[in-house]
Amino acid sequence: MKKSLLVLASAAALMAGQVSAQTAPAAAPAQPAMNPGPVIPGVCVYSVEDAIAGSDMGKAAGERMRQLSAAVEAEIKPERTAIETEGKSLQDQVNAKTLQGEALQTKAQAFQGKVQGFEQKVQLRGQELQATEAKAQRQIATDLEPQLRAVYTEKGCGILVDRNSVLFANPAMDITGQVVTKLNAVKKTMTFDRERITPQARPTAAAPAPTAATKKN
């Protein structure tokens, strides 16, 4: 029984981590000033991750994800509370020796089934939130692309480098902010609902092969 409750606690902790979307990153330690180096003509630097996060669409998506996460937490909280209450009640009965033998086994199995069902729901909701966030980010990246192409042409870029692939670059070559500005001018918000994932049905046991006694002559 204690094992079941520990499993439940782990599932609840997992859900808490999954629904806390868009948490603020820890502040980076201060770095000493350095010479940015020369601007290399035709070389531009871009970060799609920063463009998504810094755009009005990205901020709207983050707020929407927080709303969806809160809705998921509100959905699962009553079930979690009910299971915790039932688990404590069963444990109290076991400690008081008022529930033993076959009756205990029957109730324990039923309770374990509820715990497993809750764990599966927690996992499914977490997967749905992840799928929702990924889809929103893909949409923002798609809307950013024409703006990126426009800035690339305007700046006379001859090569575009992913900022994550270089250690340092002169900020003057970074066109991320300009791309974000262009996107914000044409699209400021977005809304969406939580993606739905159909739970996979458990495979049923194969029917036994007919024996000689059951075969018809």
PDB file of C-alpha atoms in Angstrom:
ATOM      1  CA  MET A   1       0.000   0.000   0.000  1.00  0.00           C
ATOM      2  CA  LYS A   2       2.813   2.394   0.882  1.00  0.00           C
ATOM      3  CA  LYS A   3       4.379   1.617  -2.476  1.00  0.00           C
ATOM      4  CA  SER A   4       1.158   2.647  -4.218  1.00  0.00           C
ATOM      5  CA  LEU A   5       1.108   5.962  -2.400  1.00  0.00           C
ATOM      6  CA  LEU A   6       4.746   6.601  -3.256  1.00  0.00           C
ATOM      7  CA  VAL A   7       3.967   5.962  -6.914  1.00  0.00           C
ATOM      8  CA  LEU A   8       1.068   8.409  -6.670  1.00  0.00           C
ATOM      9  CA  ALA A   9       3.305  11.035  -5.112  1.00  0.00           C
ATOM     10  CA  SER A  10       5.811  10.612  -7.923  1.00  0.00           C
ATOM     11  CA  ALA A  11       3.076  11.002 -10.524  1.00  0.00           C
ATOM     12  CA  ALA A  12       1.796  14.156  -8.869  1.00  0.00           C
ATOM     13  CA  ALA A  13       5.310  15.593  -8.789  1.00  0.00           C
ATOM     14  CA  LEU A  14       5.733  14.772 -12.460  1.00  0.00           C
ATOM     15  CA  MET A  15       2.492  16.544 -13.320  1.00  0.00           C
ATOM     16  CA  ALA A  16       3.531  19.588 -11.313  1.00  0.00           C
ATOM     17  CA  GLY A  17       6.690  19.762 -13.388  1.00  0.00           C
ATOM     18  CA  GLN A  18       4.828  19.302 -16.655  1.00  0.00           C
ATOM     19  CA  VAL A  19       2.225  21.999 -16.064  1.00  0.00           C
ATOM     20  CA  SER A  20       4.702  24.656 -14.899  1.00  0.00           C
ATOM     21  CA  ALA A  21       5.272  25.847 -18.447  1.00  0.00           C
ATOM     22  CA  GLN A  22       7.440  28.825 -19.435  1.00  0.00           C
ATOM     23  CA  THR A  23       9.324  29.208 -16.136  1.00  0.00           C
ATOM     24  CA  ALA A  24      11.866  32.009 -16.070  1.00  0.00           C
ATOM     25  CA  PRO A  25      15.477  30.839 -16.595  1.00  0.00           C
ATOM     26  CA  ALA A  26      18.054  31.481 -13.895  1.00  0.00           C
ATOM     27  CA  ALA A  27      19.996  34.690 -14.326  1.00  0.00           C
ATOM     28  CA  ALA A  28      23.375  34.112 -15.948  1.00  0.00           C
ATOM     29  CA  PRO A  29      26.435  35.234 -13.978  1.00  0.00           C
ATOM     30  CA  ALA A  30      27.918  38.578 -14.995  1.00  0.00           C
ATOM     31  CA  GLN A  31      30.611  38.261 -17.656  1.00  0.00           C
ATOM     32  CA  PRO A  32      33.568  40.612 -18.089  1.00  0.00           C
ATOM     33  CA  ALA A  33      33.369  43.049 -20.983  1.00  0.00           C
ATOM     34  CA  MET A  34      35.068  41.869 -24.158  1.00  0.00           C
ATOM     35  CA  ASN A  35      35.946  43.269 -27.566  1.00  0.00           C
ATOM     36  CA  PRO A  36      33.151  42.152 -29.916  1.00  0.00           C
ATOM     37  CA  GLY A  37      35.544  42.029 -32.842  1.00  0.00           C
ATOM     38  CA  PRO A  38      35.011  43.356 -36.359  1.00  0.00           C
ATOM     39  CA  VAL A  39      31.747  43.143 -38.278  1.00  0.00           C
ATOM     40  CA  ILE A  40      32.198  40.630 -41.088  1.00  0.00           C
ATOM     41  CA  PRO A  41      30.357  41.882 -44.204  1.00  0.00           C
ATOM     42  CA  GLY A  42      27.719  39.471 -45.479  1.00  0.00           C
ATOM     43  CA  VAL A  43      27.704  37.337 -42.323  1.00  0.00           C
ATOM     44  CA  CYS A  44      24.496  37.494 -40.257  1.00  0.00           C
ATOM     45  CA  VAL A  45      23.607  35.753 -37.010  1.00  0.00           C
ATOM     46  CA  TYR A  46      20.139  34.636 -35.965  1.00  0.00           C
ATOM     47  CA  SER A  47      18.486  32.740 -33.090  1.00  0.00           C
ATOM     48  CA  VAL A  48      15.088  31.260 -33.835  1.00  0.00           C
ATOM     49  CA  GLU A  49      14.607  30.358 -30.152  1.00  0.00           C
ATOM     50  CA  ASP A  50      15.127  33.970 -29.045  1.00  0.00           C
ATOM     51  CA  ALA A  51      12.962  35.226 -31.896  1.00  0.00           C
ATOM     52  CA  ILE A  52      10.098  32.975 -30.810  1.00  0.00           C
ATOM     53  CA  ALA A  53      10.442  33.912 -27.133  1.00  0.00           C
ATOM     54  CA  GLY A  54      10.845  37.618 -27.813  1.00  0.00           C
ATOM     55  CA  SER A  55       7.999  38.025 -30.274  1.00  0.00           C
ATOM     56  CA  ASP A  56       4.520  39.150 -29.285  1.00  0.00           C
ATOM     57  CA  MET A  57       3.225  35.834 -30.629  1.00  0.00           C
ATOM     58  CA  GLY A  58       5.667  33.937 -28.437  1.00  0.00           C
ATOM     59  CA  LYS A  59       4.617  35.878 -25.348  1.00  0.00           C
ATOM     60  CA  ALA A  60       0.951  35.257 -26.171  1.00  0.00           C
ATOM     61  CA  ALA A  61       1.701  31.554 -26.625  1.00  0.00           C
ATOM     62  CA  GLY A  62       3.447  31.469 -23.261  1.00  0.00           C
ATOM     63  CA  GLU A  63       0.437  33.017 -21.548  1.00  0.00           C
ATOM     64  CA  ARG A  64      -1.909  30.597 -23.300  1.00  0.00           C
ATOM     65  CA  MET A  65       0.227  27.663 -22.204  1.00  0.00           C
ATOM     66  CA  ARG A  66       0.010  28.857 -18.603  1.00  0.00           C
ATOM     67  CA  GLN A  67      -3.787  28.960 -18.928  1.00  0.00           C
ATOM     68  CA  LEU A  68      -3.926  25.448 -20.374  1.00  0.00           C
ATOM     69  CA  SER A  69      -1.561  24.136 -17.711  1.00  0.00           C
ATOM     70  CA  ALA A  70      -3.731  25.639 -14.979  1.00  0.00           C
ATOM     71  CA  ALA A  71      -6.801  24.018 -16.536  1.00  0.00           C
ATOM     72  CA  VAL A  72      -5.073  20.632 -16.532  1.00  0.00           C
ATOM     73  CA  GLU A  73      -4.073  21.046 -12.890  1.00  0.00           C
ATOM     74  CA  ALA A  74      -7.669  21.973 -12.004  1.00  0.00           C
ATOM     75  CA  GLU A  75      -8.850  18.858 -13.835  1.00  0.00           C
ATOM     76  CA  ILE A  76      -6.561  16.387 -12.092  1.00  0.00           C
ATOM     77  CA  LYS A  77      -6.529  17.927  -8.604  1.00  0.00           C
ATOM     78  CA  PRO A  78      -9.892  16.442  -7.455  1.00  0.00           C
ATOM     79  CA  GLU A  79      -8.846  12.969  -8.629  1.00  0.00           C
ATOM     80  CA  ARG A  80      -5.489  13.260  -6.905  1.00  0.00           C
ATOM     81  CA  THR A  81      -7.154  14.381  -3.678  1.00  0.00           C
ATOM     82  CA  ALA A  82      -9.691  11.541  -3.836  1.00  0.00           C
ATOM     83  CA  ILE A  83      -6.987   8.932  -4.388  1.00  0.00           C
ATOM     84  CA  GLU A  84      -4.848  10.308  -1.587  1.00  0.00           C
ATOM     85  CA  THR A  85      -7.855  10.263   0.748  1.00  0.00           C
ATOM     86  CA  GLU A  86      -8.757   6.701  -0.209  1.00  0.00           C
ATOM     87  CA  GLY A  87      -5.165   5.564   0.176  1.00  0.00           C
ATOM     88  CA  LYS A  88      -4.941   7.053   3.660  1.00  0.00           C
ATOM     89  CA  SER A  89      -8.248   5.446   4.627  1.00  0.00           C
ATOM     90  CA  LEU A  90      -7.051   2.032   3.469  1.00  0.00           C
ATOM     91  CA  GLN A  91      -3.758   2.436   5.285  1.00  0.00           C
ATOM     92  CA  ASP A  92      -5.576   3.404   8.478  1.00  0.00           C
ATOM     93  CA  GLN A  93      -7.752   0.289   8.195  1.00  0.00           C
ATOM     94  CA  VAL A  94      -4.680  -1.873   7.673  1.00  0.00           C
ATOM     95  CA  ASN A  95      -2.945  -0.322  10.693  1.00  0.00           C
ATOM     96  CA  ALA A  96      -6.066  -0.841  12.819  1.00  0.00           C
ATOM     97  CA  LYS A  97      -6.379  -4.416  11.487  1.00  0.00           C
ATOM     98  CA  THR A  98     -10.011  -3.804  10.556  1.00  0.00           C
ATOM     99  CA  LEU A  99      -9.328  -4.797   6.968  1.00  0.00           C
ATOM    100  CA  GLN A 100      -7.516  -8.044   6.386  1.00  0.00           C
ATOM    101  CA  GLY A 101      -7.350 -11.121   4.235  1.00  0.00           C
ATOM    102  CA  GLU A 102      -9.318 -11.384   1.030  1.00  0.00           C
ATOM    103  CA  ALA A 103     -11.207  -8.147   1.627  1.00  0.00           C
ATOM    104  CA  LEU A 104      -7.923  -6.275   1.941  1.00  0.00           C
ATOM    105  CA  GLN A 105      -6.567  -7.860  -1.215  1.00  0.00           C
ATOM    106  CA  THR A 106      -9.689  -6.957  -3.177  1.00  0.00           C
ATOM    107  CA  LYS A 107      -9.657  -3.325  -2.067  1.00  0.00           C
ATOM    108  CA  ALA A 108      -5.918  -3.008  -2.535  1.00  0.00           C
ATOM    109  CA  GLN A 109      -6.158  -4.254  -6.120  1.00  0.00           C
ATOM    110  CA  ALA A 110      -9.007  -1.876  -6.876  1.00  0.00           C
ATOM    111  CA  PHE A 111      -7.052   1.017  -5.385  1.00  0.00           C
ATOM    112  CA  GLN A 112      -3.946   0.121  -7.344  1.00  0.00           C
ATOM    113  CA  GLY A 113      -6.060   0.168 -10.503  1.00  0.00           C
ATOM    114  CA  LYS A 114      -7.184   3.709  -9.696  1.00  0.00           C
ATOM    115  CA  VAL A 115      -3.594   4.797  -9.057  1.00  0.00           C
ATOM    116  CA  GLN A 116      -2.446   3.356 -12.380  1.00  0.00           C
ATOM    117  CA  GLY A 117      -5.348   5.007 -14.196  1.00  0.00           C
ATOM    118  CA  PHE A 118      -4.462   8.342 -12.607  1.00  0.00           C
ATOM    119  CA  GLU A 119      -0.796   7.952 -13.550  1.00  0.00           C
ATOM    120  CA  GLN A 120      -1.760   7.261 -17.150  1.00  0.00           C
ATOM    121  CA  LYS A 121      -3.976  10.352 -17.217  1.00  0.00           C
ATOM    122  CA  VAL A 122      -1.196  12.508 -15.751  1.00  0.00           C
ATOM    123  CA  GLN A 123       1.224  11.230 -18.376  1.00  0.00           C
ATOM    124  CA  LEU A 124      -1.283  11.773 -21.171  1.00  0.00           C
ATOM    125  CA  ARG A 125      -2.046  15.341 -20.119  1.00  0.00           C
ATOM    126  CA  GLY A 126       1.664  16.072 -19.946  1.00  0.00           C
ATOM    127  CA  GLN A 127       2.141  14.714 -23.459  1.00  0.00           C
ATOM    128  CA  GLU A 128      -0.765  16.822 -24.680  1.00  0.00           C
ATOM    129  CA  LEU A 129       0.730  19.979 -23.188  1.00  0.00           C
ATOM    130  CA  GLN A 130       4.103  19.215 -24.753  1.00  0.00           C
ATOM    131  CA  ALA A 131       2.484  18.584 -28.138  1.00  0.00           C
ATOM    132  CA  THR A 132       0.520  21.838 -27.814  1.00  0.00           C
ATOM    133  CA  GLU A 133       3.606  23.896 -27.030  1.00  0.00           C
ATOM    134  CA  ALA A 134       5.596  22.289 -29.846  1.00  0.00           C
ATOM    135  CA  LYS A 135       2.825  23.009 -32.348  1.00  0.00           C
ATOM    136  CA  ALA A 136       2.593  26.650 -31.243  1.00  0.00           C
ATOM    137  CA  GLN A 137       6.352  27.084 -31.606  1.00  0.00           C
ATOM    138  CA  ARG A 138       6.279  25.565 -35.086  1.00  0.00           C
ATOM    139  CA  GLN A 139       3.550  28.031 -36.068  1.00  0.00           C
ATOM    140  CA  ILE A 140       5.558  30.992 -34.791  1.00  0.00           C
ATOM    141  CA  ALA A 141       8.677  29.747 -36.580  1.00  0.00           C
ATOM    142  CA  THR A 142       6.640  29.461 -39.787  1.00  0.00           C
ATOM    143  CA  ASP A 143       5.392  33.048 -39.420  1.00  0.00           C
ATOM    144  CA  LEU A 144       8.936  34.226 -38.692  1.00  0.00           C
ATOM    145  CA  GLU A 145      10.397  32.737 -41.864  1.00  0.00           C
ATOM    146  CA  PRO A 146       9.176  35.348 -44.385  1.00  0.00           C
ATOM    147  CA  GLN A 147      10.289  38.114 -42.027  1.00  0.00           C
ATOM    148  CA  LEU A 148      13.698  36.470 -41.722  1.00  0.00           C
ATOM    149  CA  ARG A 149      14.012  36.283 -45.499  1.00  0.00           C
ATOM    150  CA  ALA A 150      13.110  39.962 -45.778  1.00  0.00           C
ATOM    151  CA  VAL A 151      15.705  41.063 -43.224  1.00  0.00           C
ATOM    152  CA  TYR A 152      18.299  38.771 -44.781  1.00  0.00           C
ATOM    153  CA  THR A 153      17.815  40.560 -48.096  1.00  0.00           C
ATOM    154  CA  GLU A 154      17.678  44.045 -46.570  1.00  0.00           C
ATOM    155  CA  LYS A 155      20.897  43.536 -44.618  1.00  0.00           C
ATOM    156  CA  GLY A 156      22.715  42.090 -47.613  1.00  0.00           C
ATOM    157  CA  CYS A 157      23.505  38.864 -45.829  1.00  0.00           C
ATOM    158  CA  GLY A 158      25.564  36.358 -47.748  1.00  0.00           C
ATOM    159  CA  ILE A 159      25.439  33.685 -45.064  1.00  0.00           C
ATOM    160  CA  LEU A 160      23.189  33.161 -42.055  1.00  0.00           C
ATOM    161  CA  VAL A 161      24.664  31.527 -38.963  1.00  0.00           C
ATOM    162  CA  ASP A 162      22.683  29.957 -36.132  1.00  0.00           C
ATOM    163  CA  ARG A 163      23.749  31.841 -33.015  1.00  0.00           C
ATOM    164  CA  ASN A 164      23.752  28.614 -31.019  1.00  0.00           C
ATOM    165  CA  SER A 165      26.449  27.210 -33.285  1.00  0.00           C
ATOM    166  CA  VAL A 166      29.038  29.907 -32.511  1.00  0.00           C
ATOM    167  CA  LEU A 167      30.664  30.891 -29.243  1.00  0.00           C
ATOM    168  CA  PHE A 168      30.873  34.631 -29.867  1.00  0.00           C
ATOM    169  CA  ALA A 169      29.739  37.021 -32.560  1.00  0.00           C
ATOM    170  CA  ASN A 170      29.635  40.766 -32.942  1.00  0.00           C
ATOM    171  CA  PRO A 171      26.103  41.848 -31.878  1.00  0.00           C
ATOM    172  CA  ALA A 172      25.952  44.144 -34.905  1.00  0.00           C
ATOM    173  CA  MET A 173      25.675  41.026 -37.096  1.00  0.00           C
ATOM    174  CA  ASP A 174      22.722  39.663 -35.133  1.00  0.00           C
ATOM    175  CA  ILE A 175      19.465  40.216 -37.009  1.00  0.00           C
ATOM    176  CA  THR A 176      17.186  38.451 -34.496  1.00  0.00           C
ATOM    177  CA  GLY A 177      15.721  41.663 -33.102  1.00  0.00           C
ATOM    178  CA  GLN A 178      14.972  43.060 -36.539  1.00  0.00           C
ATOM    179  CA  VAL A 179      13.143  39.884 -37.516  1.00  0.00           C
ATOM    180  CA  VAL A 180      11.077  40.062 -34.330  1.00  0.00           C
ATOM    181  CA  THR A 181      10.212  43.702 -35.008  1.00  0.00           C
ATOM    182  CA  LYS A 182       8.926  42.817 -38.468  1.00  0.00           C
ATOM    183  CA  LEU A 183       6.818  39.945 -37.142  1.00  0.00           C
ATOM    184  CA  ASN A 184       5.352  42.092 -34.362  1.00  0.00           C
ATOM    185  CA  ALA A 185       4.273  44.626 -36.961  1.00  0.00           C
ATOM    186  CA  VAL A 186       2.098  42.103 -38.767  1.00  0.00           C
ATOM    187  CA  LYS A 187       1.062  39.602 -36.098  1.00  0.00           C
ATOM    188  CA  LYS A 188       0.864  40.244 -32.374  1.00  0.00           C
ATOM    189  CA  THR A 189      -1.077  37.400 -30.840  1.00  0.00           C
ATOM    190  CA  MET A 190      -2.233  33.826 -31.237  1.00  0.00           C
ATOM    191  CA  THR A 191      -4.602  31.463 -29.481  1.00  0.00           C
ATOM    192  CA  PHE A 192      -5.029  27.721 -29.486  1.00  0.00           C
ATOM    193  CA  ASP A 193      -6.527  24.847 -27.540  1.00  0.00           C
ATOM    194  CA  ARG A 194      -4.820  21.866 -25.964  1.00  0.00           C
ATOM    195  CA  GLU A 195      -3.902  19.125 -28.377  1.00  0.00           C
ATOM    196  CA  ARG A 196      -5.745  15.853 -27.760  1.00  0.00           C
ATOM    197  CA  ILE A 197      -4.017  12.498 -27.796  1.00  0.00           C
ATOM    198  CA  THR A 198      -6.129   9.356 -27.949  1.00  0.00           C
ATOM    199  CA  PRO A 199      -4.932   6.845 -25.342  1.00  0.00           C
ATOM    200  CA  GLN A 200      -3.629   3.668 -26.911  1.00  0.00           C
ATOM    201  CA  ALA A 201      -5.820   0.730 -26.085  1.00  0.00           C
ATOM    202  CA  ARG A 202      -4.125  -2.084 -24.264  1.00  0.00           C
ATOM    203  CA  PRO A 203      -3.701  -5.197 -26.420  1.00  0.00           C
ATOM    204  CA  THR A 204      -6.213  -7.876 -25.582  1.00  0.00           C
ATOM    205  CA  ALA A 205      -5.126 -11.397 -24.890  1.00  0.00           C
ATOM    206  CA  ALA A 206      -5.207 -13.657 -27.920  1.00  0.00           C
ATOM    207  CA  ALA A 207      -8.013 -16.163 -28.009  1.00  0.00           C
ATOM    208  CA  PRO A 208      -6.849 -19.700 -27.146  1.00  0.00           C
ATOM    209  CA  ALA A 209      -6.355 -22.058 -30.067  1.00  0.00           C
ATOM    210  CA  PRO A 210      -9.110 -24.640 -30.414  1.00  0.00           C
ATOM    211  CA  THR A 211      -8.285 -28.009 -28.942  1.00  0.00           C
ATOM    212  CA  ALA A 212      -9.015 -31.334 -30.490  1.00  0.00           C
ATOM    213  CA  ALA A 213     -12.040 -31.687 -28.238  1.00  0.00           C
ATOM    214  CA  THR A 214     -13.579 -28.427 -29.530  1.00  0.00           C
ATOM    215  CA  LYS A 215     -12.939 -29.050 -33.224  1.00  0.00           C
ATOM    216  CA  LYS A 216     -15.927 -30.154 -35.231  1.00  0.00           C
ATOM    217  CA  ASN A 217     -15.733 -33.386 -37.160  1.00  0.00           C
TER     218      ASN A 217
END
